[in-house]
PDB file of C-alpha atoms in Angstrom:
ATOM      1  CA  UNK A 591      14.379   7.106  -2.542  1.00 73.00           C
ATOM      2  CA  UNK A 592      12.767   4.148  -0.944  1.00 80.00           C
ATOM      3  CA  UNK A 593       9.097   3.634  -0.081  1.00 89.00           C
ATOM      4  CA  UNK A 594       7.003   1.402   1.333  1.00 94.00           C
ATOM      5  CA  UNK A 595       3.391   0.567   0.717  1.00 96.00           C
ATOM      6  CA  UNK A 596       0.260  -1.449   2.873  1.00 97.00           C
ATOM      7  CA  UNK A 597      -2.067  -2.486   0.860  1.00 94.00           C
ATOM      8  CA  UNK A 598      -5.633  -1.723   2.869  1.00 92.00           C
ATOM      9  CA  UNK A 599      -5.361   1.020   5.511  1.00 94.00           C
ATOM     10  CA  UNK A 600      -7.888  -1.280   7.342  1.00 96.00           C
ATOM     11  CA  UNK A 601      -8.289  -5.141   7.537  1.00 97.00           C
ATOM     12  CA  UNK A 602     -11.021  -7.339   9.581  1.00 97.00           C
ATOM     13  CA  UNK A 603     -10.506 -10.612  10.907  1.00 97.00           C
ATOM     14  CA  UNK A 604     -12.507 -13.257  12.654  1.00 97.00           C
ATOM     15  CA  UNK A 605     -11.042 -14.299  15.875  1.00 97.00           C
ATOM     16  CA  UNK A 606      -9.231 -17.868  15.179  1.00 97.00           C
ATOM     17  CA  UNK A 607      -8.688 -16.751  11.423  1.00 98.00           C
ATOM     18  CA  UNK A 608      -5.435 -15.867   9.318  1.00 97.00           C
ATOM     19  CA  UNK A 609      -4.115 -12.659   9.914  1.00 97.00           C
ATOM     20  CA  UNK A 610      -2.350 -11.388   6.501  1.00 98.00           C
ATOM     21  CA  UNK A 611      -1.225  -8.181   6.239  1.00 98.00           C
ATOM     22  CA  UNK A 612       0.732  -6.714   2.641  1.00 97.00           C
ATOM     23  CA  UNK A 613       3.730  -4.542   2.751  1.00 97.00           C
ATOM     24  CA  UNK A 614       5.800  -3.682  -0.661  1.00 96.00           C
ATOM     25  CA  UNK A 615       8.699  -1.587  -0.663  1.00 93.00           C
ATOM     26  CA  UNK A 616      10.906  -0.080  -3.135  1.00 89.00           C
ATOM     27  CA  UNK A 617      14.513   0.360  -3.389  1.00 78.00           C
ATOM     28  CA  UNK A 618      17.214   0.277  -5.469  1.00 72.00           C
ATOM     29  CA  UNK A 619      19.196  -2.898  -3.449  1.00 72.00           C
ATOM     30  CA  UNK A 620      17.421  -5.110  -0.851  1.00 72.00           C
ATOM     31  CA  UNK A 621      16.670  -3.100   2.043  1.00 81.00           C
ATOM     32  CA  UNK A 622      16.257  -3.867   5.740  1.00 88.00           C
ATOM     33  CA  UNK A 623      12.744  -4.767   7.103  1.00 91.00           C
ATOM     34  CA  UNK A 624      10.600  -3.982   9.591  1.00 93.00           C
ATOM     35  CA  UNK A 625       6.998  -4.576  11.083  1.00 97.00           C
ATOM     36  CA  UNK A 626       6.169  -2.714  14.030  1.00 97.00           C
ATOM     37  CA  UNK A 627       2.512  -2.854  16.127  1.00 97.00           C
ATOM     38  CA  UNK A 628       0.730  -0.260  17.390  1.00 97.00           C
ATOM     39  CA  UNK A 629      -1.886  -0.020  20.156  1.00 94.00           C
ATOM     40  CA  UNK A 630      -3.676   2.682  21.464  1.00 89.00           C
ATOM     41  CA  UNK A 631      -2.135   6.057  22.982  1.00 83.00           C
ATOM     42  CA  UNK A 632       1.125   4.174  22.435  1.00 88.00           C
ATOM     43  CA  UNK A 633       4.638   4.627  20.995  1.00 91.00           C
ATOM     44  CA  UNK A 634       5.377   1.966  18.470  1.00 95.00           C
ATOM     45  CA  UNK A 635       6.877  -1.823  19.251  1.00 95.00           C
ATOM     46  CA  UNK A 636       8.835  -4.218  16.987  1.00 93.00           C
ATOM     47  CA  UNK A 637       7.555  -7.178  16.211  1.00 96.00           C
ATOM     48  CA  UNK A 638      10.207  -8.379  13.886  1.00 95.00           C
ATOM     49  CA  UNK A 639      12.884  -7.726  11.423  1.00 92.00           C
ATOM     50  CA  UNK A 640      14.571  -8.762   9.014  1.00 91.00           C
ATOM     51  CA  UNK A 641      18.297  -7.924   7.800  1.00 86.00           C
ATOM     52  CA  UNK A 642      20.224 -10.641   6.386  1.00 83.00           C
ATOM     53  CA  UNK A 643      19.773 -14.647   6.314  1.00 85.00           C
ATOM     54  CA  UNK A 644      16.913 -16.559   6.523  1.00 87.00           C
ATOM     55  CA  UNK A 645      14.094 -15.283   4.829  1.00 90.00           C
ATOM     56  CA  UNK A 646      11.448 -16.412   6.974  1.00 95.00           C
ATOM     57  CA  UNK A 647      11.577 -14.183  10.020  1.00 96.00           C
ATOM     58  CA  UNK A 648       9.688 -15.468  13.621  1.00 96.00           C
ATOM     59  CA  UNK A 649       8.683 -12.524  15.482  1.00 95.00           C
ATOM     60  CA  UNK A 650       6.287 -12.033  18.991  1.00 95.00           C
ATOM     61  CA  UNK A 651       3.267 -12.886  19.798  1.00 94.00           C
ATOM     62  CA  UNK A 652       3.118 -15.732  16.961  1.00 96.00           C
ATOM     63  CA  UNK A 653       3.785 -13.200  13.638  1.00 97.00           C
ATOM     64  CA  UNK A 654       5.955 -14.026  11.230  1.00 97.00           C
ATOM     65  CA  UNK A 655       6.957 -12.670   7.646  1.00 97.00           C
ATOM     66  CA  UNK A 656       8.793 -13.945   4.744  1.00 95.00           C
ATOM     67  CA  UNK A 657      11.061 -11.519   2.549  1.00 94.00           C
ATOM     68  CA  UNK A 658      10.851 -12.009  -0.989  1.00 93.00           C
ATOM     69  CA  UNK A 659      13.627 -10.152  -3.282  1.00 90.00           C
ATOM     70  CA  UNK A 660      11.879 -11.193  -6.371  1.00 90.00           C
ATOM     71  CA  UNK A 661       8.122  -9.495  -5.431  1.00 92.00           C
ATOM     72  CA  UNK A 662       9.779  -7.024  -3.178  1.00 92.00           C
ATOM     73  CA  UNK A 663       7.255  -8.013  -0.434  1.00 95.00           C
ATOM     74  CA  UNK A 664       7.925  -8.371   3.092  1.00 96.00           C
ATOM     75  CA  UNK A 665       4.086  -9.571   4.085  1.00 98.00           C
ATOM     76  CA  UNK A 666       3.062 -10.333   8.017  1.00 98.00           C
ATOM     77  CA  UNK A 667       0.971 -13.376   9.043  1.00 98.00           C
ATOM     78  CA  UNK A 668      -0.137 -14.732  12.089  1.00 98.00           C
ATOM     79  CA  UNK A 669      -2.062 -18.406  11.650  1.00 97.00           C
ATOM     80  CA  UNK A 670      -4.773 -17.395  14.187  1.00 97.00           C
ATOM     81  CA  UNK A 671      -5.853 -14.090  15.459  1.00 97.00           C
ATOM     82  CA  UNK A 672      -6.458 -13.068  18.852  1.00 97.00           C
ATOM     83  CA  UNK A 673      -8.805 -10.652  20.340  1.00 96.00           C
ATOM     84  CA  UNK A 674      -5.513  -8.118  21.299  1.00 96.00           C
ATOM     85  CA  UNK A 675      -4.325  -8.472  17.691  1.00 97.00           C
ATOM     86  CA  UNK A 676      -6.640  -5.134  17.756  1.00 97.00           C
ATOM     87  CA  UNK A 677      -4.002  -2.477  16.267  1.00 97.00           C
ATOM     88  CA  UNK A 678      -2.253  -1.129  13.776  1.00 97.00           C
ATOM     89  CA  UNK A 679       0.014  -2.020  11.734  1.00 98.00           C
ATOM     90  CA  UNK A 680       3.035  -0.337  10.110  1.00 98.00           C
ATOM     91  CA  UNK A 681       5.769  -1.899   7.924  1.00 97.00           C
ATOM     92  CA  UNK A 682       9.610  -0.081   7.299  1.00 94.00           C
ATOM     93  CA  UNK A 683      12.694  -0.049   5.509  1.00 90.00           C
ATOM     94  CA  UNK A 684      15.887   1.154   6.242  1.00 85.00           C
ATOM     95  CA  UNK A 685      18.866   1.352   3.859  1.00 73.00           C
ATOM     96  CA  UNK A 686      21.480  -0.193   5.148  1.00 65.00           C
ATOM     97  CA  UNK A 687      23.802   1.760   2.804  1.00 65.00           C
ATOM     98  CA  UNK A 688      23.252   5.046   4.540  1.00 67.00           C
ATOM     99  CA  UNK A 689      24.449   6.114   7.880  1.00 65.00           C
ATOM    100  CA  UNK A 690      22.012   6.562  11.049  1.00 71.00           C
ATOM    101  CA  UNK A 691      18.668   4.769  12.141  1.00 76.00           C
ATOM    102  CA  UNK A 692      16.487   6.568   9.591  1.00 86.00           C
ATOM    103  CA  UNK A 693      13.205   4.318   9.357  1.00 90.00           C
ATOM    104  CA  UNK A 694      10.500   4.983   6.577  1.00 91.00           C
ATOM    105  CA  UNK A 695       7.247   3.602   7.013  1.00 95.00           C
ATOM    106  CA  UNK A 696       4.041   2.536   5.669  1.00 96.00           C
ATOM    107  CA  UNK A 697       0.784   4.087   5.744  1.00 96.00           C
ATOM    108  CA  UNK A 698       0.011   1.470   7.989  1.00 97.00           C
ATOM    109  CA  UNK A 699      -3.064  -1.236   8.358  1.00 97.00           C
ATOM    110  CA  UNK A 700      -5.227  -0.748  11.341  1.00 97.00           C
ATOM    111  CA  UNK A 701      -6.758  -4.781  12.133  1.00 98.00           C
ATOM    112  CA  UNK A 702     -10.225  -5.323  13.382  1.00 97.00           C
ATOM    113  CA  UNK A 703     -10.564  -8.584  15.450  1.00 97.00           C
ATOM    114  CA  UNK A 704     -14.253  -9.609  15.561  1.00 97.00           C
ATOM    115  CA  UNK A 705     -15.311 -12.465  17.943  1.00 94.00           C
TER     116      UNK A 705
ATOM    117  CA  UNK B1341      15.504  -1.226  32.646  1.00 70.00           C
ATOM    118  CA  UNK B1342      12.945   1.517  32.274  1.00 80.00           C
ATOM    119  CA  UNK B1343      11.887   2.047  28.907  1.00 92.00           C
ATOM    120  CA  UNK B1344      11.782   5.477  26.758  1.00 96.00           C
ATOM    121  CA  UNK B1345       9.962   8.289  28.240  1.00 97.00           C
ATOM    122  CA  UNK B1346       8.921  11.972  26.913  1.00 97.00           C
ATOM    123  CA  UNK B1347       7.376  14.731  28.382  1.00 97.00           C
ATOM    124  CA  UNK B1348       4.850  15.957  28.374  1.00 97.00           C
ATOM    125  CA  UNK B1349       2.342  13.326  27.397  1.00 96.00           C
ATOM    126  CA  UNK B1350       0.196  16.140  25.575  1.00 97.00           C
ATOM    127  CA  UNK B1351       0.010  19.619  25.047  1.00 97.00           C
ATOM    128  CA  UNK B1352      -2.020  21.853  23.388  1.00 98.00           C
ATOM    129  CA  UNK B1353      -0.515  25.460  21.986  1.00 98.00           C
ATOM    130  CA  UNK B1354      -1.541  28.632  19.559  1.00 98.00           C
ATOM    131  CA  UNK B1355      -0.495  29.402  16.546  1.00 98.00           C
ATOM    132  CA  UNK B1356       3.040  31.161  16.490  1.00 98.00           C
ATOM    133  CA  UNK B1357       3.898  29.959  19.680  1.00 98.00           C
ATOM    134  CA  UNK B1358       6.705  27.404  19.782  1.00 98.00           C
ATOM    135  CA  UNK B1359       7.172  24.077  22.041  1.00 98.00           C
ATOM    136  CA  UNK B1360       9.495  22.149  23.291  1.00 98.00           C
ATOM    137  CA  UNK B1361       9.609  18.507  23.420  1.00 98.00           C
ATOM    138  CA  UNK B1362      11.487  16.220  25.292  1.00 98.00           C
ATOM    139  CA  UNK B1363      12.791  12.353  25.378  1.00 98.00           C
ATOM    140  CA  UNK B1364      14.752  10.528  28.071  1.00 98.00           C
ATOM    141  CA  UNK B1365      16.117   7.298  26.136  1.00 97.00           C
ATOM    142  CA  UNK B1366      16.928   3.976  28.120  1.00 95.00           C
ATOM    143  CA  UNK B1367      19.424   3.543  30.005  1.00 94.00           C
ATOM    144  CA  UNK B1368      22.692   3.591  27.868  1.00 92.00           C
ATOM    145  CA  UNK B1369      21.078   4.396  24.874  1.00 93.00           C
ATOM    146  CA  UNK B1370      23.073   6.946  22.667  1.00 93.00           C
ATOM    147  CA  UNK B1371      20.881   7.450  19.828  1.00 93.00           C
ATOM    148  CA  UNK B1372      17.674   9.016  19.942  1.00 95.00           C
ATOM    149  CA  UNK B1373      15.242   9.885  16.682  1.00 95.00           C
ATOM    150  CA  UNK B1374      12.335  11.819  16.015  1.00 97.00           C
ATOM    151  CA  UNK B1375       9.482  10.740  13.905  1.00 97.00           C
ATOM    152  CA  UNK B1376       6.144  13.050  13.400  1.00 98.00           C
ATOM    153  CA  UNK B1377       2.443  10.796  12.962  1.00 97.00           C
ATOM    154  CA  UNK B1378      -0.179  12.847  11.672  1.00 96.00           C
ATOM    155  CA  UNK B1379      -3.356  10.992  10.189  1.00 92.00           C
ATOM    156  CA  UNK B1380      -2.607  12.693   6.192  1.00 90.00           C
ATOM    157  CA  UNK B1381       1.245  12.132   6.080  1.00 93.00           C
ATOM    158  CA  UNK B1382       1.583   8.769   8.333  1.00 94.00           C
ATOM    159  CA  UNK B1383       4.922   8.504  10.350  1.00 96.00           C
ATOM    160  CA  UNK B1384       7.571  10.395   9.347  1.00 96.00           C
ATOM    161  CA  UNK B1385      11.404  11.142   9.742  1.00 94.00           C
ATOM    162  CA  UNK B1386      12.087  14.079  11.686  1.00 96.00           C
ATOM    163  CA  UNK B1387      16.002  13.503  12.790  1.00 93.00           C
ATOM    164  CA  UNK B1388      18.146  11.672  14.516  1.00 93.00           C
ATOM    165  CA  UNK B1389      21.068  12.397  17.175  1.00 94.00           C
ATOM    166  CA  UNK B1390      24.425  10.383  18.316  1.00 92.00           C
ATOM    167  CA  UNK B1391      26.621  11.543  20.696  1.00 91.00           C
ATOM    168  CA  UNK B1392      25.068  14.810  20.481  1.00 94.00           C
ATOM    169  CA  UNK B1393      25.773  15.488  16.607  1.00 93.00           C
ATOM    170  CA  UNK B1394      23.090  15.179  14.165  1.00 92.00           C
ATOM    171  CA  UNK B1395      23.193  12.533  12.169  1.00 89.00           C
ATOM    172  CA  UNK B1396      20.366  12.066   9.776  1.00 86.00           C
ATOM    173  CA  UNK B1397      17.688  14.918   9.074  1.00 90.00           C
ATOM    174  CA  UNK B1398      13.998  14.000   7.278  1.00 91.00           C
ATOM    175  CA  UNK B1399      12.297  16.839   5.431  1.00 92.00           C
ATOM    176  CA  UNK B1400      10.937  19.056   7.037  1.00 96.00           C
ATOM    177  CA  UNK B1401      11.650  22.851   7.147  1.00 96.00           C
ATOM    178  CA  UNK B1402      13.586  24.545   9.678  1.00 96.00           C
ATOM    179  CA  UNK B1403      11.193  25.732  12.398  1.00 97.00           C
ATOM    180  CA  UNK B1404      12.023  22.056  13.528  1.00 98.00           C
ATOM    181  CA  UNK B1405      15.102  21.349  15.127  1.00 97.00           C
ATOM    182  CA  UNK B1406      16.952  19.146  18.117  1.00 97.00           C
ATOM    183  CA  UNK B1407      19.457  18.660  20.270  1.00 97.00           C
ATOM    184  CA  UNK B1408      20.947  16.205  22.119  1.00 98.00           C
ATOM    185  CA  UNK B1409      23.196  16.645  25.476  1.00 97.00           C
ATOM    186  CA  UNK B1410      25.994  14.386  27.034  1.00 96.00           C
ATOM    187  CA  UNK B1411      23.603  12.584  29.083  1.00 95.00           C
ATOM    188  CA  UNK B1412      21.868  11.351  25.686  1.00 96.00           C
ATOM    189  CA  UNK B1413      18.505  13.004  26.524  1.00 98.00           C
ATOM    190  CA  UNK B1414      16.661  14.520  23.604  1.00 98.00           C
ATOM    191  CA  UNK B1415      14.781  18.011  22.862  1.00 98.00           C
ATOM    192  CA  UNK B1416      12.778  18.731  20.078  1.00 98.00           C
ATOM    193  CA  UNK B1417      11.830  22.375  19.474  1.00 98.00           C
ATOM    194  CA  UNK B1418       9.051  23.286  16.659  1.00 98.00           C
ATOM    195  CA  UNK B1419       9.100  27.306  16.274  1.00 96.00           C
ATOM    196  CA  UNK B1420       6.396  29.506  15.005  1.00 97.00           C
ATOM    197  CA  UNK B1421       4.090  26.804  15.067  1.00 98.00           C
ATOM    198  CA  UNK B1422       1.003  26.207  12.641  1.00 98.00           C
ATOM    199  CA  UNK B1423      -1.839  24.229  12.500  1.00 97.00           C
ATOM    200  CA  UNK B1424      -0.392  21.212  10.372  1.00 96.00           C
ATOM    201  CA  UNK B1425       2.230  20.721  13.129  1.00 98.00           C
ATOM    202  CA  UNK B1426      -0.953  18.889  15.130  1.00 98.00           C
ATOM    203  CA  UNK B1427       0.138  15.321  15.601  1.00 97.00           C
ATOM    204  CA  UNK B1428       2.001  12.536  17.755  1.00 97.00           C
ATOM    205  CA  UNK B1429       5.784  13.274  18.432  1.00 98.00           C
ATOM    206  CA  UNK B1430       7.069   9.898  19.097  1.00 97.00           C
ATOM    207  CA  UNK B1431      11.092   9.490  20.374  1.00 97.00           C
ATOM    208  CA  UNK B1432      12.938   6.670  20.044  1.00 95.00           C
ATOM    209  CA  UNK B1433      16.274   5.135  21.003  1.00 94.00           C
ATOM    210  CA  UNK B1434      18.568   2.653  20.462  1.00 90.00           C
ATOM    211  CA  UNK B1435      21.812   1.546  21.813  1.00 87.00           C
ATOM    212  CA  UNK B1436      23.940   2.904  18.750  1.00 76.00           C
ATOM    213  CA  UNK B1437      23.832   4.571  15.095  1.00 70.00           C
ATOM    214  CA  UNK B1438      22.672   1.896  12.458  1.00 69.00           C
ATOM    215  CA  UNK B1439      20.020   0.237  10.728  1.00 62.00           C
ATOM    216  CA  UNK B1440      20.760  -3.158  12.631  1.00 68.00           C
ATOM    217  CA  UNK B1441      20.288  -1.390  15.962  1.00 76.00           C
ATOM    218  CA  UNK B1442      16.541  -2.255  17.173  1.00 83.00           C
ATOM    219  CA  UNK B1443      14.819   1.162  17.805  1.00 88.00           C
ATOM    220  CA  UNK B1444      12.630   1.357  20.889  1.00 92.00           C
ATOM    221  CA  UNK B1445       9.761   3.754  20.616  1.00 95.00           C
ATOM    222  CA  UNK B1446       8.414   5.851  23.368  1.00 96.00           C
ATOM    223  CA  UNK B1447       4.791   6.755  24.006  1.00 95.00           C
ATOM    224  CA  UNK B1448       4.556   9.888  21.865  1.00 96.00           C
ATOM    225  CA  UNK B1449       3.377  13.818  22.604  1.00 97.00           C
ATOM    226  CA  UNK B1450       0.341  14.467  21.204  1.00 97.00           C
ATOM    227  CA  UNK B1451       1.187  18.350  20.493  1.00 98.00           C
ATOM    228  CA  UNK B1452      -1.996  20.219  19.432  1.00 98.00           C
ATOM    229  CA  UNK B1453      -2.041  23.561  17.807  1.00 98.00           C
ATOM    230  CA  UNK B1454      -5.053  25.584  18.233  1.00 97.00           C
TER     231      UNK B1454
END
Protein backbone atom coordinates (compact mmCIF):
# COMPACT_ATOMS: atom_id res chain seq x y z
CA UNK A 1 0.00 0.00 0.00
CA UNK A 2 1.37 3.42 -0.56
CA UNK A 3 1.69 6.28 1.93
CA UNK A 4 2.71 9.48 2.16
CA UNK A 5 4.24 11.47 4.96
CA UNK A 6 4.76 15.64 5.88
CA UNK A 7 7.18 16.08 8.00
CA UNK A 8 5.79 19.02 10.61
CA UNK A 9 1.99 19.29 10.74
CA UNK A 10 2.84 23.05 11.15
CA UNK A 11 5.63 25.31 9.65
CA UNK A 12 6.29 29.28 10.21
CA UNK A 13 7.77 31.50 7.84
CA UNK A 14 8.87 35.08 7.69
CA UNK A 15 7.31 36.96 4.92
CA UNK A 16 10.16 37.25 2.03
CA UNK A 17 11.73 33.87 3.37
CA UNK A 18 12.00 30.23 1.81
CA UNK A 19 9.05 28.32 1.98
CA UNK A 20 10.10 24.42 2.27
CA UNK A 21 7.74 22.05 2.89
CA UNK A 22 8.74 17.82 3.17
CA UNK A 23 6.64 15.17 1.66
CA UNK A 24 7.96 11.31 1.50
CA UNK A 25 6.00 8.68 0.07
CA UNK A 26 6.20 5.06 -0.22
CA UNK A 27 5.53 2.68 -2.90
CA UNK A 28 6.58 -0.16 -4.46
CA UNK A 29 7.33 1.67 -8.22
CA UNK A 30 7.51 5.49 -8.65
CA UNK A 31 4.22 6.86 -8.09
CA UNK A 32 2.42 9.96 -9.36
CA UNK A 33 2.68 13.25 -7.34
CA UNK A 34 0.77 15.72 -6.06
CA UNK A 35 0.73 19.00 -3.87
CA UNK A 36 -2.47 20.53 -3.33
CA UNK A 37 -3.23 24.02 -1.10
CA UNK A 38 -5.73 24.57 1.13
CA UNK A 39 -7.36 27.76 2.45
CA UNK A 40 -9.97 28.29 4.72
CA UNK A 41 -13.68 26.80 4.47
CA UNK A 42 -12.38 25.56 1.12
CA UNK A 43 -12.27 22.44 -1.08
CA UNK A 44 -8.74 21.64 -2.05
CA UNK A 45 -6.66 23.21 -5.28
CA UNK A 46 -3.67 21.79 -7.21
CA UNK A 47 -0.79 23.43 -7.25
CA UNK A 48 1.25 21.00 -9.19
CA UNK A 49 2.01 17.54 -10.26
CA UNK A 50 4.13 15.50 -11.31
CA UNK A 51 3.78 12.22 -13.58
CA UNK A 52 6.45 11.55 -15.93
CA UNK A 53 9.53 13.73 -17.36
CA UNK A 54 11.21 16.38 -15.95
CA UNK A 55 11.77 16.17 -12.48
CA UNK A 56 11.57 19.62 -11.54
CA UNK A 57 7.90 20.51 -11.66
CA UNK A 58 6.75 24.60 -11.91
CA UNK A 59 3.49 24.96 -10.37
CA UNK A 60 1.15 28.40 -9.36
CA UNK A 61 1.68 31.03 -7.54
CA UNK A 62 5.67 30.60 -7.76
CA UNK A 63 5.89 26.75 -6.03
CA UNK A 64 7.78 24.34 -7.37
CA UNK A 65 8.99 20.70 -6.37
CA UNK A 66 11.58 18.37 -7.48
CA UNK A 67 10.91 14.44 -7.49
CA UNK A 68 13.63 12.42 -6.35
CA UNK A 69 13.37 8.43 -7.01
CA UNK A 70 16.42 7.83 -5.00
CA UNK A 71 15.07 9.69 -1.45
CA UNK A 72 11.53 9.08 -2.45
CA UNK A 73 10.81 12.80 -1.75
CA UNK A 74 8.66 14.98 -3.66
CA UNK A 75 9.44 18.36 -1.38
CA UNK A 76 7.56 21.95 -2.22
CA UNK A 77 9.43 25.29 -2.24
CA UNK A 78 8.59 28.62 -2.97
CA UNK A 79 11.87 31.20 -2.92
CA UNK A 80 9.84 33.90 -1.08
CA UNK A 81 6.70 33.72 0.88
CA UNK A 82 3.80 35.83 0.70
CA UNK A 83 1.37 36.93 3.23
CA UNK A 84 -1.60 34.52 1.35
CA UNK A 85 0.86 31.61 1.43
CA UNK A 86 -1.33 31.28 4.84
CA UNK A 87 -2.69 27.51 4.39
CA UNK A 88 -2.29 24.21 4.41
CA UNK A 89 -0.61 22.03 2.83
CA UNK A 90 -1.21 18.44 1.66
CA UNK A 91 1.00 16.23 -0.57
CA UNK A 92 -0.48 12.80 -2.69
CA UNK A 93 0.24 9.88 -4.60
CA UNK A 94 -1.58 8.02 -6.93
CA UNK A 95 -0.58 4.68 -8.48
CA UNK A 96 -0.65 4.87 -11.78
CA UNK A 97 -0.88 1.05 -12.00
CA UNK A 98 -4.38 0.90 -10.64
CA UNK A 99 -7.53 1.96 -12.27
CA UNK A 100 -9.60 5.22 -11.13
CA UNK A 101 -8.52 8.68 -9.56
CA UNK A 102 -7.87 7.28 -6.09
CA UNK A 103 -5.59 10.04 -4.33
CA UNK A 104 -3.88 9.32 -0.86
CA UNK A 105 -2.68 12.09 1.04
CA UNK A 106 -0.56 13.48 3.64
CA UNK A 107 -1.30 14.55 7.01
CA UNK A 108 -0.73 17.78 5.69
CA UNK A 109 1.46 21.06 6.86
CA UNK A 110 -0.56 24.02 7.85
CA UNK A 111 2.12 27.38 7.00
CA UNK A 112 2.19 30.40 9.19
CA UNK A 113 3.30 33.59 7.28
CA UNK A 114 4.50 36.20 9.81
CA UNK A 115 5.20 39.80 8.57
CA UNK B 1 -17.12 27.19 -16.64
CA UNK B 2 -18.54 26.99 -13.15
CA UNK B 3 -16.57 25.05 -10.90
CA UNK B 4 -17.69 21.96 -8.52
CA UNK B 5 -20.49 22.58 -6.24
CA UNK B 6 -22.20 20.44 -3.25
CA UNK B 7 -24.99 20.92 -1.22
CA UNK B 8 -25.54 21.70 1.42
CA UNK B 9 -22.59 23.72 2.61
CA UNK B 10 -23.18 22.29 6.28
CA UNK B 11 -25.38 20.32 8.20
CA UNK B 12 -25.66 19.22 11.45
CA UNK B 13 -27.62 15.66 12.33
CA UNK B 14 -28.23 13.03 15.45
CA UNK B 15 -26.97 10.04 15.96
CA UNK B 16 -28.73 7.19 13.87
CA UNK B 17 -30.06 9.46 11.54
CA UNK B 18 -28.63 9.24 8.03
CA UNK B 19 -27.71 12.15 5.36
CA UNK B 20 -27.43 12.66 2.14
CA UNK B 21 -24.84 14.49 0.34
CA UNK B 22 -24.64 15.84 -2.88
CA UNK B 23 -22.01 17.09 -5.75
CA UNK B 24 -22.71 18.72 -9.10
CA UNK B 25 -19.24 18.26 -11.05
CA UNK B 26 -18.19 20.79 -13.90
CA UNK B 27 -19.46 20.90 -16.79
CA UNK B 28 -18.55 17.64 -18.74
CA UNK B 29 -16.95 16.11 -16.03
CA UNK B 30 -17.67 12.27 -15.76
CA UNK B 31 -15.87 11.31 -12.76
CA UNK B 32 -16.66 12.39 -9.45
CA UNK B 33 -14.81 11.10 -5.95
CA UNK B 34 -15.40 11.30 -2.45
CA UNK B 35 -12.81 11.98 0.12
CA UNK B 36 -13.72 12.34 4.10
CA UNK B 37 -11.25 15.19 6.26
CA UNK B 38 -11.55 14.75 9.79
CA UNK B 39 -8.75 16.42 12.06
CA UNK B 40 -7.49 12.48 13.57
CA UNK B 41 -7.54 10.56 10.18
CA UNK B 42 -6.58 13.55 7.61
CA UNK B 43 -8.18 13.20 4.06
CA UNK B 44 -9.29 10.13 3.08
CA UNK B 45 -10.65 7.92 0.13
CA UNK B 46 -14.19 7.40 0.25
CA UNK B 47 -15.04 6.28 -3.60
CA UNK B 48 -15.12 7.16 -6.79
CA UNK B 49 -17.82 6.99 -9.76
CA UNK B 50 -17.55 6.90 -13.83
CA UNK B 51 -20.28 6.72 -15.91
CA UNK B 52 -22.34 5.82 -13.07
CA UNK B 53 -20.39 2.49 -12.03
CA UNK B 54 -18.18 2.47 -9.14
CA UNK B 55 -14.93 2.38 -9.75
CA UNK B 56 -12.61 2.55 -6.83
CA UNK B 57 -13.88 2.15 -3.09
CA UNK B 58 -11.51 3.42 0.14
CA UNK B 59 -12.15 1.71 3.46
CA UNK B 60 -14.66 2.45 5.05
CA UNK B 61 -17.64 0.26 6.15
CA UNK B 62 -20.83 0.06 4.48
CA UNK B 63 -23.16 2.63 6.07
CA UNK B 64 -21.30 4.74 3.32
CA UNK B 65 -22.26 4.47 -0.07
CA UNK B 66 -22.86 6.56 -3.61
CA UNK B 67 -24.26 6.87 -6.62
CA UNK B 68 -23.87 8.50 -9.60
CA UNK B 69 -26.72 9.31 -12.38
CA UNK B 70 -26.46 9.93 -16.24
CA UNK B 71 -26.14 13.52 -15.79
CA UNK B 72 -22.75 12.79 -13.78
CA UNK B 73 -24.05 14.39 -10.54
CA UNK B 74 -23.00 12.69 -7.34
CA UNK B 75 -24.83 11.51 -3.95
CA UNK B 76 -23.25 10.38 -1.03
CA UNK B 77 -25.42 8.70 1.62
CA UNK B 78 -23.85 7.88 5.27
CA UNK B 79 -26.58 5.61 7.20
CA UNK B 80 -27.00 5.16 10.86
CA UNK B 81 -24.72 7.80 11.50
CA UNK B 82 -22.25 8.17 14.59
CA UNK B 83 -20.29 10.61 16.07
CA UNK B 84 -16.86 9.87 14.22
CA UNK B 85 -18.68 10.53 10.91
CA UNK B 86 -18.19 14.53 12.02
CA UNK B 87 -16.01 16.01 9.33
CA UNK B 88 -15.62 17.80 5.80
CA UNK B 89 -17.15 15.81 2.79
CA UNK B 90 -15.26 17.22 -0.03
CA UNK B 91 -16.37 16.07 -3.96
CA UNK B 92 -14.32 16.22 -6.66
CA UNK B 93 -14.28 15.78 -10.43
CA UNK B 94 -12.41 15.38 -13.26
CA UNK B 95 -12.94 15.05 -16.90
CA UNK B 96 -12.23 11.15 -16.99
CA UNK B 97 -11.04 7.92 -14.90
CA UNK B 98 -7.17 8.11 -14.28
CA UNK B 99 -4.43 9.22 -12.27
CA UNK B 100 -3.27 11.77 -15.07
CA UNK B 101 -6.70 13.40 -15.00
CA UNK B 102 -6.33 16.70 -12.72
CA UNK B 103 -9.03 16.39 -9.96
CA UNK B 104 -10.90 19.58 -9.11
CA UNK B 105 -12.09 19.79 -5.57
CA UNK B 106 -15.26 21.35 -4.43
CA UNK B 107 -15.84 23.33 -1.25
CA UNK B 108 -16.72 20.47 1.09
CA UNK B 109 -19.95 19.68 3.61
CA UNK B 110 -19.09 20.09 6.88
CA UNK B 111 -21.61 17.23 8.19
CA UNK B 112 -21.85 17.34 12.02
CA UNK B 113 -23.25 14.63 14.14
CA UNK B 114 -24.61 15.57 17.39
Amino acid sequence: AQSVTQLGSHVSVSEGALVLLRCNYSSSVPPYLFWYVQYPNQGLQLLLKYTTGATLVKGINGFEAEFKKSETSFHLTKPSAHMSDAAEYFCAVSDWRAAGNKLTFGGGTRVLVKP
Amino acid sequence: KAGVTQTPRYLIKTRGQQVTLSCSPISGHRSVSWYQQTPGQGLQFLFEYFSETQRNKGNFPGRFSGRQFSNSRSEMNVSTLELGDSALYLCASSLASGETYEQYFGPGTRLTVT
